Coordinates of C-alpha atoms and ligand atoms in Angstrom, one line a residue:
X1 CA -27.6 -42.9 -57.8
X2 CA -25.9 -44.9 -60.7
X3 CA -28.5 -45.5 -63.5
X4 CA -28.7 -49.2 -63.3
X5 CA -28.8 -48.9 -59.8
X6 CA -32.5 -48.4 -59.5
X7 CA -34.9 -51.6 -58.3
X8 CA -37.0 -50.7 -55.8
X9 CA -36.3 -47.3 -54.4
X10 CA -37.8 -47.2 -51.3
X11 CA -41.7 -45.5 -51.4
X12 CA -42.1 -45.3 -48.0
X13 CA -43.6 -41.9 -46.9
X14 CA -43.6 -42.4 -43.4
X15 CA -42.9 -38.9 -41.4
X16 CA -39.7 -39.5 -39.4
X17 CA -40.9 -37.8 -36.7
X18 CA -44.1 -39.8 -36.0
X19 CA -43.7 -41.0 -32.8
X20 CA -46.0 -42.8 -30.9
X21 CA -46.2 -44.8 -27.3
X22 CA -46.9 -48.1 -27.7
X23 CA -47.3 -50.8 -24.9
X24 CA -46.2 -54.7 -25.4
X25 CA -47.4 -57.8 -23.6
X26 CA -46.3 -58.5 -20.0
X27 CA -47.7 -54.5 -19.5
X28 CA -44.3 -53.2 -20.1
X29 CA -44.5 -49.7 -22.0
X30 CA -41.7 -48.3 -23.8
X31 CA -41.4 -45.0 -24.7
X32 CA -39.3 -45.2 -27.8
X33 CA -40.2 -43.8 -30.9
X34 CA -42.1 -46.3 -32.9
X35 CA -42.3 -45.6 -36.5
X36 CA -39.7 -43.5 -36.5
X37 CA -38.9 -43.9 -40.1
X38 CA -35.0 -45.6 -41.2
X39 CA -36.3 -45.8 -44.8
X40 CA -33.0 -44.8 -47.0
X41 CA -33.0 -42.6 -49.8
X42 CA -32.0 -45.5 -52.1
X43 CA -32.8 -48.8 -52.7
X44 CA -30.4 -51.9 -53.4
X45 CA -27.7 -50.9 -55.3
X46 CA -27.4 -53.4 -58.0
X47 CA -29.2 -54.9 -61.5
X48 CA -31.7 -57.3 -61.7
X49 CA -31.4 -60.8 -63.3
X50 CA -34.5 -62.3 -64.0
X51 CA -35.4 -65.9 -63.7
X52 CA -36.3 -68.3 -67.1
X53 CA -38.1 -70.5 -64.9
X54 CA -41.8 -70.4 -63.7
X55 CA -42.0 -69.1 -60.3
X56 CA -43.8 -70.2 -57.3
X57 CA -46.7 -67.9 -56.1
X58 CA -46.4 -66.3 -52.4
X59 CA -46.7 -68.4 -49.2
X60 CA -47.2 -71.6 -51.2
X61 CA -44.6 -73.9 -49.5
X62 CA -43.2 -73.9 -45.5
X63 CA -40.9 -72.1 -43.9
X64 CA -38.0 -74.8 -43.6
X65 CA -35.6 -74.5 -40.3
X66 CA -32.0 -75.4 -41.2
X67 CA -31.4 -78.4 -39.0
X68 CA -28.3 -77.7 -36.2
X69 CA -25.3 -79.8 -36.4
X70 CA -24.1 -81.9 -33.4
X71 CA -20.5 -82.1 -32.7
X72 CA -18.6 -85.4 -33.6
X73 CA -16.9 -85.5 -29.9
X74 CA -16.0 -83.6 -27.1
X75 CA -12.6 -83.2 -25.3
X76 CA -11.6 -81.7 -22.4
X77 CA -14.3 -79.3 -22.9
X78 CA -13.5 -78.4 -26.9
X79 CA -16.3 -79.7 -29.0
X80 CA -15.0 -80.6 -32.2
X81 CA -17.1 -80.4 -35.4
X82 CA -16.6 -81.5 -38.6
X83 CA -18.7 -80.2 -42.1
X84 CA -17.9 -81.2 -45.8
X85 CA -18.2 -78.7 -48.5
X86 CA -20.1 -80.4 -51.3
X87 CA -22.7 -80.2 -54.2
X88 CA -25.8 -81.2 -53.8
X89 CA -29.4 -81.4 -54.8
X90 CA -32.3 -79.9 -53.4
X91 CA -35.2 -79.0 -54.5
X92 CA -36.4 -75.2 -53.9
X93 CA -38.5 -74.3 -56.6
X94 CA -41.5 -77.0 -56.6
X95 CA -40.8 -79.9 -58.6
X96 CA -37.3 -78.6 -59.8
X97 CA -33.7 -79.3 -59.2
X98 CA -31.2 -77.3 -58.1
X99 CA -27.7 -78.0 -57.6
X100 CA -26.4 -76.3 -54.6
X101 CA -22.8 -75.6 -53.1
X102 CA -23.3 -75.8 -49.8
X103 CA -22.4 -77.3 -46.2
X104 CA -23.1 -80.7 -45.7
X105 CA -24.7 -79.8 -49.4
X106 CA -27.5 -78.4 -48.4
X107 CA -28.6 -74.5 -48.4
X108 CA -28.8 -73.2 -45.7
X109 CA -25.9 -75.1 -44.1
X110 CA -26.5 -76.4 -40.8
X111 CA -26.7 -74.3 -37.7
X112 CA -24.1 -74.1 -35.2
X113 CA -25.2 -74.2 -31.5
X114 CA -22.4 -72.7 -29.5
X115 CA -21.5 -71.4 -26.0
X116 CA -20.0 -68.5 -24.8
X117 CA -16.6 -69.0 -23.9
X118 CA -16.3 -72.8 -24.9
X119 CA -13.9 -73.1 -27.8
X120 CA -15.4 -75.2 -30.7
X121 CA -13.2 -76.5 -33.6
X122 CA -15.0 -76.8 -36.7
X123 CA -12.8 -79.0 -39.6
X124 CA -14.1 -77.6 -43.4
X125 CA -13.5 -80.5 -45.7
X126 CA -13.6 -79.2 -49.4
X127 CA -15.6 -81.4 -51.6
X128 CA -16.1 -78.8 -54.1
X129 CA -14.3 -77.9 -57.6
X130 CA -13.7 -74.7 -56.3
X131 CA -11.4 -73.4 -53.6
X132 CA -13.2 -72.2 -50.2
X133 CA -11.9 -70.3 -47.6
X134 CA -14.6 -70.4 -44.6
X135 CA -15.2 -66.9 -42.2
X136 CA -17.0 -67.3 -38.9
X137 CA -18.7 -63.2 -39.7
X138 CA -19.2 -61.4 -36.1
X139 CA -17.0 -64.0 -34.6
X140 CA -14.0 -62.8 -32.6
X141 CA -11.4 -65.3 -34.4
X142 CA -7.6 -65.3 -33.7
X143 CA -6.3 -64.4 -37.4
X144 CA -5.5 -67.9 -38.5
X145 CA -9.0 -69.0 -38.4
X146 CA -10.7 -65.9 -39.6
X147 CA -10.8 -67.1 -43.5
X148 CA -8.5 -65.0 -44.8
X149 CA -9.3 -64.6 -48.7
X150 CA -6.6 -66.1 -49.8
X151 CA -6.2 -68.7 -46.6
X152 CA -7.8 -71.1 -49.0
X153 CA -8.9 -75.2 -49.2
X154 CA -8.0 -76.4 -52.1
X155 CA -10.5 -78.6 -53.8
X156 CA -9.5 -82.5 -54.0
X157 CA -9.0 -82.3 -57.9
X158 CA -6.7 -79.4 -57.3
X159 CA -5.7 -79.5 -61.1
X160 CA -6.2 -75.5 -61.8
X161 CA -9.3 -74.9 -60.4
X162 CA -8.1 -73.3 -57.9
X163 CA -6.0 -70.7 -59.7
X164 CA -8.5 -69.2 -61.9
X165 CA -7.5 -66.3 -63.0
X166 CA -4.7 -65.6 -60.1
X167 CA -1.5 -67.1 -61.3
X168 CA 0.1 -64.7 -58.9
X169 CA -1.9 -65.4 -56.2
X170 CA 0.3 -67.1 -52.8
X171 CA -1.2 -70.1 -52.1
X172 CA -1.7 -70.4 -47.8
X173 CA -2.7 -73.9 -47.8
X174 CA -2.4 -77.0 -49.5
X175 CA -4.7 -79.5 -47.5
X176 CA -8.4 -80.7 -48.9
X177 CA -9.7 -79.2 -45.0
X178 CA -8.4 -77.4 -42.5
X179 CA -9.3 -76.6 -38.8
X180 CA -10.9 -73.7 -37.8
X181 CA -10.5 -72.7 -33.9
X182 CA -13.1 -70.1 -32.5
X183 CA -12.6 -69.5 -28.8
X184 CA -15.9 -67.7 -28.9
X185 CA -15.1 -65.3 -26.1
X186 CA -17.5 -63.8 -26.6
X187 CA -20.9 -62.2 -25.9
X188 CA -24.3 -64.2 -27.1
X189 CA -25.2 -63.2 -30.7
X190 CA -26.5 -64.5 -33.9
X191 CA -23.7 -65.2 -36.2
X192 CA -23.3 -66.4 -39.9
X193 CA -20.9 -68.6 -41.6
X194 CA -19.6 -67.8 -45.2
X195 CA -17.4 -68.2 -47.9
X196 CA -14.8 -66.0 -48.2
X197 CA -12.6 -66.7 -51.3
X198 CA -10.9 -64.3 -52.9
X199 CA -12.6 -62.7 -56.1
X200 CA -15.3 -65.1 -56.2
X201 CA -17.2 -64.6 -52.8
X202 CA -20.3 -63.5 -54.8
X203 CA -20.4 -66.7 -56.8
X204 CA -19.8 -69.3 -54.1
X205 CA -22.4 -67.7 -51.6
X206 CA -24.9 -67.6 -54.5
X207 CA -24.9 -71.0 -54.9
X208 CA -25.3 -71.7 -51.3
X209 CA -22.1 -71.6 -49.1
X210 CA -24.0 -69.8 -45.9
X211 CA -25.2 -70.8 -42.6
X212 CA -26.0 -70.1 -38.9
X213 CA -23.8 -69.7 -35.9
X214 CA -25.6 -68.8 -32.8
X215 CA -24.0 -67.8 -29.2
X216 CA -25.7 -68.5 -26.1
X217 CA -24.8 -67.2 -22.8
X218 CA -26.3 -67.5 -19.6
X219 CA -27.5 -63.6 -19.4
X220 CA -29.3 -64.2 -22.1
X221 CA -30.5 -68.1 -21.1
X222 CA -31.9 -66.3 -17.9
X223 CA -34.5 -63.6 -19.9
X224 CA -37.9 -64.8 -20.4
X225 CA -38.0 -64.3 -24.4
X226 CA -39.8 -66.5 -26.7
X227 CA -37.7 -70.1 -26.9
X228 CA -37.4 -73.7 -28.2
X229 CA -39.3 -73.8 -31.7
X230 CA -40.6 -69.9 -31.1
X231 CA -37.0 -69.1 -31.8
X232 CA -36.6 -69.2 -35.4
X233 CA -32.9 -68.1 -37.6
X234 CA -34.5 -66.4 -40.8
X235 CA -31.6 -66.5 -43.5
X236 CA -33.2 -63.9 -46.1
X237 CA -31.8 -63.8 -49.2
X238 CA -32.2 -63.5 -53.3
X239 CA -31.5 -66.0 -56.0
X240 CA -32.5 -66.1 -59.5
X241 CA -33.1 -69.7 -61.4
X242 CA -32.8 -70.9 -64.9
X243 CA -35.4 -72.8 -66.9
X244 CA -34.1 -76.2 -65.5
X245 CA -33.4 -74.8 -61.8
X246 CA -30.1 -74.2 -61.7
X247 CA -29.1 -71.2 -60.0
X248 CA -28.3 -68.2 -62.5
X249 CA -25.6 -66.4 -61.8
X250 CA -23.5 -63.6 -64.2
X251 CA -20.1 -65.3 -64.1
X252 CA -17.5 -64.6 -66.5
X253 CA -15.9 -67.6 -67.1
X254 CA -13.4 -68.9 -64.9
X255 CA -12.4 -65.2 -64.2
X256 CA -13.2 -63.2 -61.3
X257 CA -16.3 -60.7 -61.8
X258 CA -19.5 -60.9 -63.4
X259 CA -20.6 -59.2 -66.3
X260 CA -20.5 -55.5 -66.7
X261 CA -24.0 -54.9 -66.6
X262 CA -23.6 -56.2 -63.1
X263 CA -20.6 -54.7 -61.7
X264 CA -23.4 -52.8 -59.2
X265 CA -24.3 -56.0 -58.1
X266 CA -26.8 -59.2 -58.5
X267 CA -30.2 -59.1 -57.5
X268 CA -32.4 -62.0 -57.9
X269 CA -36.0 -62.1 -58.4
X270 CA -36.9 -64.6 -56.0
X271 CA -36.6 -64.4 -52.2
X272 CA -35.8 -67.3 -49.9
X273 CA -36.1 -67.5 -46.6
X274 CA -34.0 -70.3 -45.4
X275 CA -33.5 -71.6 -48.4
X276 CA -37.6 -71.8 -49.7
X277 CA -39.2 -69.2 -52.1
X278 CA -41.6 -66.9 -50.1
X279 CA -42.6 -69.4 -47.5
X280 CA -45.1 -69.4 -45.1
X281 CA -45.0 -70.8 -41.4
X282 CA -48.4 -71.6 -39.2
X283 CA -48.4 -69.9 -35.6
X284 CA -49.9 -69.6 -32.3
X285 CA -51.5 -66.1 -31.3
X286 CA -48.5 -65.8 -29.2
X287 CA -44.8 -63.9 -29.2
X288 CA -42.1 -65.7 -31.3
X289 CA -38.2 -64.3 -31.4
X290 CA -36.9 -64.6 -34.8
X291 CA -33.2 -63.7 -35.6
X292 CA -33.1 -62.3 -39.1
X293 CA -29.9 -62.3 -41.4
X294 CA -29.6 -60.4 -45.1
X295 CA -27.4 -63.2 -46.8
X296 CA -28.2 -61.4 -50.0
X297 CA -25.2 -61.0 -52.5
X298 CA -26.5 -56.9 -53.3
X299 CA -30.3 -56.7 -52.2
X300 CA -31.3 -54.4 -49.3
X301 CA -34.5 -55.0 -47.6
X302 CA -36.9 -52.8 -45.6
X303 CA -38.9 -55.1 -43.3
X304 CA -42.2 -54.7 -42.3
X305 CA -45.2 -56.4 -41.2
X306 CA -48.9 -56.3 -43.4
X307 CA -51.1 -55.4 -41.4
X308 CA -48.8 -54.0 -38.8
X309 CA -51.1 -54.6 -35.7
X310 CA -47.6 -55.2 -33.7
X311 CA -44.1 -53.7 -33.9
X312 CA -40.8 -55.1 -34.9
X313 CA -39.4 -55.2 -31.0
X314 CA -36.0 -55.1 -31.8
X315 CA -34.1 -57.1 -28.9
X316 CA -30.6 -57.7 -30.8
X317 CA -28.6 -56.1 -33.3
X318 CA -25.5 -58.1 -34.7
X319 CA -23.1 -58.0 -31.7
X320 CA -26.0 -59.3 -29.5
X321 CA -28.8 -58.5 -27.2
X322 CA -29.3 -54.8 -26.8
X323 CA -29.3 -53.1 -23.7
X324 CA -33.4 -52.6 -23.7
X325 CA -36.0 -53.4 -26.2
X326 CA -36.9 -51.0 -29.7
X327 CA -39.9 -50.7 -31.5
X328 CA -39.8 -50.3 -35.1
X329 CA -42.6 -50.0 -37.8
X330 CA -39.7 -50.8 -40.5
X331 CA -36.3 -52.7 -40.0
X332 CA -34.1 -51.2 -42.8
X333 CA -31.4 -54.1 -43.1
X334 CA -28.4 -54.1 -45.4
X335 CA -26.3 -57.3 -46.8
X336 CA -24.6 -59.2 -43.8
X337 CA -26.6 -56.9 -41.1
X338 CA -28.4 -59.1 -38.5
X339 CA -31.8 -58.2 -36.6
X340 CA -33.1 -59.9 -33.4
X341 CA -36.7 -59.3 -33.2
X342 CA -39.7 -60.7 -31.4
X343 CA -43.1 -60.4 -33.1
X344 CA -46.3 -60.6 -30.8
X345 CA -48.9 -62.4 -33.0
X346 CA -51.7 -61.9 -30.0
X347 CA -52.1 -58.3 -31.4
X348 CA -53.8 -60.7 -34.6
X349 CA -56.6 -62.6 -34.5
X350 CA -56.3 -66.4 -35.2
X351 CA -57.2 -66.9 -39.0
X352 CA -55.2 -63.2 -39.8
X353 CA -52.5 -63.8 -42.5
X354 CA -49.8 -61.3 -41.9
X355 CA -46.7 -60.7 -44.1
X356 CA -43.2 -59.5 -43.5
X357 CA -43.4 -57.0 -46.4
X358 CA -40.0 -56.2 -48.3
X359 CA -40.6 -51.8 -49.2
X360 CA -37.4 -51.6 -51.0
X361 CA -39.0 -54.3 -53.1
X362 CA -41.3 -54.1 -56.0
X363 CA -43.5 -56.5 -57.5
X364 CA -42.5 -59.9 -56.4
X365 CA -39.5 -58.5 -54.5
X366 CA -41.8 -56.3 -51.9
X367 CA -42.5 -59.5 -50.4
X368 CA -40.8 -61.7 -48.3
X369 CA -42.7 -64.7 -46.4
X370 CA -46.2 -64.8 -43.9
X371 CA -47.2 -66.0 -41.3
X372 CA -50.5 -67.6 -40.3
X373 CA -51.7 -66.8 -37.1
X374 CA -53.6 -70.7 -37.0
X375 CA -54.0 -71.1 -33.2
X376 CA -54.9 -69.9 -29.2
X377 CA -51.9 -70.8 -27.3
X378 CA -50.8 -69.6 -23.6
X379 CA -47.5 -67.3 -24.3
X380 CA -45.2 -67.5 -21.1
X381 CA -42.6 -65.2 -22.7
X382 CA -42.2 -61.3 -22.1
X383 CA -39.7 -59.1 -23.4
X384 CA -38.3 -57.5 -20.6
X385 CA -37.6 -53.8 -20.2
X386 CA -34.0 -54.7 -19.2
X387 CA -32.2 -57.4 -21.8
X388 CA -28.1 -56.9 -21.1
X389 CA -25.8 -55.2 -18.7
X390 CA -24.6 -52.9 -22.0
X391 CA -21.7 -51.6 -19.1
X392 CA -19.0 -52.0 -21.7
X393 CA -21.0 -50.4 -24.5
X394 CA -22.2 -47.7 -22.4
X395 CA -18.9 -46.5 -21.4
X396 CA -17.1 -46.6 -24.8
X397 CA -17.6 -42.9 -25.6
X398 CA -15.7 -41.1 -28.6
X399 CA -13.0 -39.6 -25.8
X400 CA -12.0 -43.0 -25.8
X401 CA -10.9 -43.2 -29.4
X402 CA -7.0 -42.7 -29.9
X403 CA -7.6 -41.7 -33.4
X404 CA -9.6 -41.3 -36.3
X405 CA -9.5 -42.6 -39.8
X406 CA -11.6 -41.9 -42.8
X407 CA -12.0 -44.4 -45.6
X408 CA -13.7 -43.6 -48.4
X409 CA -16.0 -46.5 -50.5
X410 CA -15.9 -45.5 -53.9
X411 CA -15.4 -47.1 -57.7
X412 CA -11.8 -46.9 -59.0
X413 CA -10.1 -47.9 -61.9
X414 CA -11.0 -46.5 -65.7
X415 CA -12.9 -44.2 -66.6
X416 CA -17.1 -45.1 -65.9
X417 CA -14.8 -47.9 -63.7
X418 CA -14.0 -51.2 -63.8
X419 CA -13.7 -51.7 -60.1
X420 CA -14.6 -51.1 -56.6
X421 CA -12.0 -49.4 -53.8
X422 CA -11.2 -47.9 -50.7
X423 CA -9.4 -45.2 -50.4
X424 CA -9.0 -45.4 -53.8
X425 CA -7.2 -48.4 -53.5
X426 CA -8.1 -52.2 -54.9
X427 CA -7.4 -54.7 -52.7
X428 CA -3.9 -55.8 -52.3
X429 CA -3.3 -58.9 -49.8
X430 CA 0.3 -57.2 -49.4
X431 CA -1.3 -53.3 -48.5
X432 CA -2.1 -52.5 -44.9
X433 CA -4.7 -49.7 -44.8
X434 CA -4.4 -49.3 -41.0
X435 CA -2.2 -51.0 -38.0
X436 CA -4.6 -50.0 -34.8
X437 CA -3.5 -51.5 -31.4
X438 CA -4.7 -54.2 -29.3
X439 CA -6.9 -52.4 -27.2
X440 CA -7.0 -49.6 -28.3
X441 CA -10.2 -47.4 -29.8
X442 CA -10.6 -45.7 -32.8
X443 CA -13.3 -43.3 -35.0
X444 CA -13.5 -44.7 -38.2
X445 CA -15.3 -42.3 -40.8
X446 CA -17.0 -44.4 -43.4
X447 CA -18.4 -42.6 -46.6
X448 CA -20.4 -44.5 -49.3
X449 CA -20.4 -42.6 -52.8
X450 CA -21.6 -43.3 -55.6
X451 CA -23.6 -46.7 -54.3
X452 CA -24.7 -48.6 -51.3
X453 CA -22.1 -50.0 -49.4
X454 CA -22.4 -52.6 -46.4
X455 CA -19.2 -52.3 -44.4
X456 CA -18.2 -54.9 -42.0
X457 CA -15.3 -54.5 -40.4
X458 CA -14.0 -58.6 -39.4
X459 CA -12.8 -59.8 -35.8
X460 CA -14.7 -56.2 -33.8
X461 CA -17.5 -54.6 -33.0
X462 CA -18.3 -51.5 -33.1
X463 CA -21.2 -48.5 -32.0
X464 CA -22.4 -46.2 -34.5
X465 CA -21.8 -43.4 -33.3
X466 CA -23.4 -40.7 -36.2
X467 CA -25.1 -41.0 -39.8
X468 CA -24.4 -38.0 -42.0
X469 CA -23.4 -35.6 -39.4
X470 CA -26.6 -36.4 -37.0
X471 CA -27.6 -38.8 -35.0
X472 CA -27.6 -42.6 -35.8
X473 CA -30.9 -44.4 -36.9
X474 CA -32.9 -46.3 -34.0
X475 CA -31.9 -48.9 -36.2
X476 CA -28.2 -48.3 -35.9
X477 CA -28.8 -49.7 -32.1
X478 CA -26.3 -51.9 -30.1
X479 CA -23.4 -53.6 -31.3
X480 CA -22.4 -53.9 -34.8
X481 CA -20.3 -55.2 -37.1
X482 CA -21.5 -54.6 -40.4
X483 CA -23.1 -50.8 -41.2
X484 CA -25.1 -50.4 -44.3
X485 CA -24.9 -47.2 -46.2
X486 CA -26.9 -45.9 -48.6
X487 CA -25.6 -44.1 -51.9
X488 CA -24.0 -40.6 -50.5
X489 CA -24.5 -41.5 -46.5
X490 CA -21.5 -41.7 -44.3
X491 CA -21.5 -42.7 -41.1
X492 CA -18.9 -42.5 -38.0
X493 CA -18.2 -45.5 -35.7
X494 CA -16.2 -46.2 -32.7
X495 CA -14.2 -49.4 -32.9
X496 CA -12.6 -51.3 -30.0
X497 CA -10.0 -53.5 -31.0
X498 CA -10.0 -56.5 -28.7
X499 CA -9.5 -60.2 -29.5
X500 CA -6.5 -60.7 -31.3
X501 CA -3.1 -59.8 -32.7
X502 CA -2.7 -60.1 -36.5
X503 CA -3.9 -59.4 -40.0
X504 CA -7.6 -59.1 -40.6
X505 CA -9.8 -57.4 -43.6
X506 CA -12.5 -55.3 -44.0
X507 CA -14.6 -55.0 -47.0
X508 CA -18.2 -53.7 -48.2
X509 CA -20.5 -56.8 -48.2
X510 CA -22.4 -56.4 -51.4
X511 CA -20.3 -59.5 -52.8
X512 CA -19.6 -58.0 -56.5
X513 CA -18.3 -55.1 -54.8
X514 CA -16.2 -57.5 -52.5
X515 CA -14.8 -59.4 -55.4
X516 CA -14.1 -56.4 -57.0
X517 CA -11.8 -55.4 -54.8
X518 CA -13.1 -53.2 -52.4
X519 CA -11.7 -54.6 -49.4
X520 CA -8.6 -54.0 -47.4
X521 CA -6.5 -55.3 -44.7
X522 CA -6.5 -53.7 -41.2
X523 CA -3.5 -55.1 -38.4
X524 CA -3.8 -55.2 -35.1
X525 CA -0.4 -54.6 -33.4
Ligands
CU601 CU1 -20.1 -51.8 -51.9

């Protein structure tokens, strides 16, 4: 492990072959090993910035809910949306200001409510000084409309800004918006809109360009599972402040980067959850579904709940519902990753105070919000023993794959380096690293040396199909599209590669990494 990469190595001494039979409401008992440790070796990889201004304590202030944007009209069955990209103002540390980039200008942006199969159009108008360039992440976008990093809106006052630093970069776009199309055909998930622009991702996602997508479908409308307001996004992320608010953040200026001392990555010293500083949020003594997103630039968490009366029950993984409900003590979850679990608060007792714990974390950054149980309420909701026909996922076996390539996630450049790479490679818009067909399926071999590296691989998903020569974690579960890797772990996953024709990228998701080149461009042909 780098030296500087060393905040909050994980402490968890759980055997990883405790195992344990545990049943869950509705009398359904799984027999899934519960406990069975997915605590990494390492913690975040990254260097922490510390805050100049005074703190809130814990659980002082409410968990907010992003609010979910309604489309502007509807035709022939399209529903057309339309979001402006602008600063504002909101206050998240109490009695503070802090200027925000965001959607609508306000962190988190707004969710997205979308259907299966229904195409939505979402127009990104770009209010900022900055360029944007907007990626649906999990979506299965036709090329075009995946937010390329250099498919860029320019900002109105497009007097320089947007070439900072990249005189030589090829300008894709010259509008103030642009129209994003997103057939969504696809299955039901929990997705996350981002900026994407090139060499300063980690910057313009700091300061607040992130919010929900979520899929429905009518497999999943059908499941009894916690609903309505006991369905909550939870956008987890870290942020440091400066004395007047502001967001801190170690830019160089108007060059891509951050400071040396960063190159790891940025961790703040304050967790948000949906956008307030370790919140709280009152609840019944019932089950409540809550879809969990890392939108952290560098920081890894390892979830768990204090005192851990119930499990994690794992329903979801990023690609969507799994095929039958885990149980985890701990939920291991890496940049990008997303995690759709139910928590059954009748294994408290109304007036218990339970906390979803952070054990990658120390100090302040071991915790992450609570929940008070406050209430009796009758709970309807099960989590069946059956969630999805996983047919598809089931039957993609490694005899599939047509090939396999191995891509290596390692710093580059000068000696003690300067950058981040694959293959040994920066990023180069004009470099293709691999040209798989449509429809075709491949064994990708990711290794992770000499950090943690988040990979997400844009437009597929994929199944993890072994971590460091053995089996996957009972975390690796389902669908993904993102796999997080600690320092020295590698991990092989089977890709499909549906959807579209045409050039896409993939890229490790701790954001100073991203910017820092380690990213490349994959074709499907
Ligand atoms: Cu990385």
């Amino acid at each position: 492990m780098d030296s500087r990469a060393k905040e909050g190595a994980s402490k968890m001494k759980i055997s990883r072959r405790e195992f344990l039979l545990l049943g869950l409401a509705g009398g359904v008992v799984l027999a899934l090993p519960f406990g069975a440790c997915a605590c990494s070796d390492e913690g975040s990889t990254g260097t922490l910035l510390p805050s100049r201004a005074k703190l809130p304590g814990p659980f002082e202030v409410p968990l907010p809910v992003p609010p979910v944007l309604e489309p502007v009209r509807t035709v022939a069955g399209i529903d057309f949306y339309e979001m402006t990209q602008r600063v504002g103002r909101i206050e998240i540390l109490p009695g503070l200001q802090t200027e925000v980039w965001g959607y609508q200008g306000i962190f988190p942006g707004p969710t997205i409510e979308s259907r299966s199969g229904r195409k939505i159009v979402v127009r990104q108008r770009n209010e900022l000084p900055v360029s944007v360039s907007t990626h649906l992440h999990g979506g299965r976008t036709p090329p075009d409309s995946d937010g390329y990093p250099t498919d860029l809106i320019l900002p109105k006052k497009a007097n320089g800004h947007s070439m900072e630093g990249h005189g030589s970069m090829r300008m894709q776009s010259s509008s103030h918006f642009k129209d994003y199309t997103y057939p969504l055909e696809q299955r039901a998930a929990t997705l996350w809109y981002h900026d994407h622009r090139m060499d300063f991702t980690g910057p313009q996602v700091w300061r607040g360009l992130a919010g929900f997508q979520i899929i429905r479908d009518d497999e999943e409308d059908g499941l009894p599972l916690p609903k309505d307001e006991k369905e909550i996004p939870l956008m987890i992320c870290d942020r440091s402040f400066d004395e007047d608010g502001s967001f801190l953040y170690p830019s160089l200026k108007s060059k891509p980067g951050v400071e040396d001392d960063y190159m790891d990555g940025v961790l703040g010293d304050t967790i948000l959850v949906n956008g307030a500083p370790w919140p709280y949020m009152e609840v019944s003594n019932t089950k409540y579904r809550f879809r969990i997103l890392n939108a952290s630039n560098a920081r890894r968490y390892e979830l768990a709940l204090e005192p851990g009366h119930a499990p994690l029950v794992q329903i979801g993984s990023d690609g969507g519902l799994l095929g039958a409900p885990l149980l985890h003590r701990t939920v291991p979850i890496a940049q990008a990753e997303r995690f759709d679990v139910v928590v059954d608060f009748s294994k408290y007792d109304v007036g218990d105070e339970v906390t979803l714990k952070n054990r990658m974390g120390e100090g302040r950054t071991a915790d992450v919000m609570r929940f008070r149980v406050t209430r009796h309420e009758r709970d309807d909701s099960t989590v069946p023993r059956r969630l999805s026909d996983m047919t598809e996922f089931v039957e993609l076996e490694e005899s599939n794959a047509n090939r396999t390539r191995e891509f290596r996630f390692t710093r580059v450049g000068d000696e003690g380096g300067t950058m981040w790479g694959i293959n040994g490679e920066p990023f180069d818009p004009g470099r293709m690293a691999a040209r798989p067909e449509l429809g075709s399926t491949e064994v990708w071999h990711l290794r992770a040396a000499p950090a943690a590296h988040p990979v997400h691989l844009h437009l597929v998903h994929f199944k993890v199909l072994s971590r460091n020569g053995r089996e996957p974690l009972p975390t690796d579960a389902g669908w993904k599209d993102t796999v997080g890797l600690s320092s020295g772990e590698e991990a092989r996953v089977l890709v499909r590669f549906d959807g579209y024709r045409g050039r896409y990228v993939f890229h490790c998701h701790n954001l100073e990494h991203e910017d820092m080149m380690m990213m490349a461009n994959f074709e499907v042909v």
